[in-house]
Amino acid sequence: METAIVPVTMPDTPITPTENGEPLPLALSAEVPPNKRRRKKSIVWDYFTVETVGDGCIRAFCNQCKKSFAYITGSKLAGTSHLKRHIALGICPVSRQRNQQTPDPKTGNAVDEPRKRQRATQRIANIPFNQENCNHEIAKMIIMHEYPLHIVEHPGFNDFVRTLQPQFSMVSFNTIQGDCVAMYLKEKQSLLNFINEIPGRVSLTLDLWISNKTVGYVFLTGQFIDTEWNLHRCLLNVVTVPSPESDGALQQAVVSCLSEWHLENRLFTLTLDQSSNENINESIRALFSVRNPYVLHGQLLIGNCFARVISLLAQEALWSVGVTVNKIRESVKFVKTSDTHEETFFHLKEQLKEPSTKDIFIDDQTKWNTTYEMLAAACELKQVFLCLETSFPDYNISPSMDDWKQIEILCTYLKLFFDAVSILTAQTYPTANAFYHEVSKVQLELTHASMSNDPFISSLTKPLKEKFDTYWSDCFLALAIAVVMDPRFKMKLVEFSFSRIYGDDAGMWIKIVDDGIHELYHEYTAQDVLPPDTFVEERNESSITEENGSIIPKIEPPENGYLQEGLPEEGYLQEGPSQEVVCHETSHQEVVCPEMPHQEVACHEMPHQEVACHEMHHQEVACHEMPHQEVASEEVPSPDPLISIGDGLSDFEVYISEISSSQQTRSELDQYLEESLLPREQDFNILSWWKLNKKKYPILWKMASDILSIPFSTVSSDSVFDTERKKMDNYHCSLHPVTLEALICAKDWLQYGGASLNSESSVKMEF
């Protein structure tokens, strides 16, 4: 309805409005320039009239209720805020009647509330209704929040949507199911294109879920590093297996995943879920060796999930002192389930002046970390619990001092486990090098504790050590190789930690790691187009190129061509797959003796140097061992008694040539390991470091890309502390396998980033 506008009756005394539309008294209006005088702009003047009621006194009268308000008194201006409140807040009785749809007594029209003056702001354009976009958003909502597909048939949801947009036509169950699968296929195509462009390989994890229907669900997750050296972890498949305990169940799921994502020749490592069925692990290990024969002959298969192993250790530790743990739990329940008990507890805490800031709570026994935190908080308040029975005679479950001592020891090892797996709860998944320190620390502490003189500590930790030894022996090689790729530690941390874990036997285990990483390096060089075993810093005239492209130093034979007595002139160097001969010296200098076809090879005279045989790994050629002998030419009479020739620097040039040749034949791996360690910094980014050192280490760069993406856990961050295996709910079990996989995978990808949301690629729905 139209607003009744009553013309303002101007007072006898001239009023000059200010820039804000407020009138000024006559005495002040003379000072205002004519061009500054503007008409009143405030909306209140549609409802008020100003009148002069006395000398220098002007009041504003409500046009509806005729009530007067102060406006101008002398030189004081009251403003218009109180006038606006009179109308807008319903203080005016006529305004209240208007809110009750009572017509204005003057105009007969309903009175509207004061109009708000429109500011110069841009209005939101009307968006036309689009049914297809609405369907897309509903499908996305169902995927992201795991709403049931049947929500589109719920009357309450239909009424809600119809209220928001009457034009919307609710989709059917089949339609929304097709929309969800189509969104999944679109995202899948985009992720497939992304994976095809990465330079390295992909590592997989397998996690087996169970259900009430005895059907298993294998979750296969891929982990890899992209071209910009960012670590990615994506769910690739959810495979329904009818017999999860059968030997071929997981094997078939892996084969299907490799084929579907074009990873037949790009699989690097495989991490399995903890399984009691050893036949399954052996079946997968055999498959891995066939699918990936070049990576340490399948030795990088990780048979156990780190989070699950730690969870089993924590559960066994809690079970071993279960009676005492239950006493603490019941004591906490006694306090937390009664307001009176809790109030008394905190009153005793204040009296005892306990400094602890922790609050006790009842644990969730499906999450072992909550039990640890409950026990840790209770230990800090044990004095309060000891005094509690004096206030409540019915409190007869108070733990003894020996019980509290056992719980404190238990919490020491639970904290060790808690800290070890906390890296898996971070916002971003850690690179593989971060696991070595945590795993080796657990191994060291359990080894030390199992030999403790305290009978309780040794009995508690011996069974834990036996179980963890199995995990350590299964994955220590992969863990060690990963930490070697960290330029802050390299082999030094392995040597340090192994000496503490293995004692006098550390050398044997260190050699296993050193041989393993060198073997892995040679496998990468064999597949690379660059020279297989040499790290070439620069080419110079003292080198020649073999047919296979490798660079070897060029050594001119002496004029007399003599070899040491006892060595055949031809064929004394054995040929290998890749010809590289390195003769180590006692002075820590390397003498390179390559085979020169159709030429006699002689070594320059090297005083006080021994040429020792060194076995080269896989592709190196060995020289015959000559202990305690010098390589020398036969004495030739020389008419010149001087040793130096010419300017005396010719021998120096030969020496420099030999040293340069020796440096050139060092592999990238050896040079990397010999360089000094980087300082330990908290904000060090290992991925950024390798990205910047691609040109310096072109082969190690590829190795690091694959090694640092090894996953040591199969579970998501919210399941790290679970004490039970994941179980598929009945709703998801009722879905078609394709729909189930689509809903779960699409949710992971949309949360991960949804690379294909703006993509125009088309996909076909295949069942």
PDB file of C-alpha atoms in Angstrom, residues 8-11 15 17-18 20-23 38-42 45 50 71 117:
ATOM      1  CA  VAL A   8       5.823  19.381   6.242  1.00  0.00           C
ATOM      2  CA  THR A   9       4.538  22.653   7.712  1.00  0.00           C
ATOM      3  CA  MET A  10       7.431  25.045   7.762  1.00  0.00           C
ATOM      4  CA  PRO A  11       7.878  27.005  10.979  1.00  0.00           C
ATOM      5  CA  ILE A  15      15.226  26.673   9.043  1.00  0.00           C
ATOM      6  CA  PRO A  17      19.090  22.282   6.390  1.00  0.00           C
ATOM      7  CA  THR A  18      22.648  21.035   6.744  1.00  0.00           C
ATOM      8  CA  ASN A  20      22.866  15.787   6.161  1.00  0.00           C
ATOM      9  CA  GLY A  21      19.400  17.199   5.818  1.00  0.00           C
ATOM     10  CA  GLU A  22      19.311  18.555   9.397  1.00  0.00           C
ATOM     11  CA  PRO A  23      18.020  22.102   9.854  1.00  0.00           C
ATOM     12  CA  ARG A  38      19.694  21.856   0.342  1.00  0.00           C
ATOM     13  CA  ARG A  39      16.306  20.460   1.054  1.00  0.00           C
ATOM     14  CA  LYS A  40      15.799  17.974   3.839  1.00  0.00           C
ATOM     15  CA  LYS A  41      16.713  14.418   2.889  1.00  0.00           C
ATOM     16  CA  SER A  42      15.906  12.421   6.042  1.00  0.00           C
ATOM     17  CA  TRP A  45      10.166  14.281   7.595  1.00  0.00           C
ATOM     18  CA  VAL A  50       8.542  20.993  12.892  1.00  0.00           C
ATOM     19  CA  TYR A  71      14.445  19.248  17.923  1.00  0.00           C
ATOM     20  CA  ARG A 117      16.804   5.262   1.783  1.00  0.00           C
TER      21      ARG A 117
END
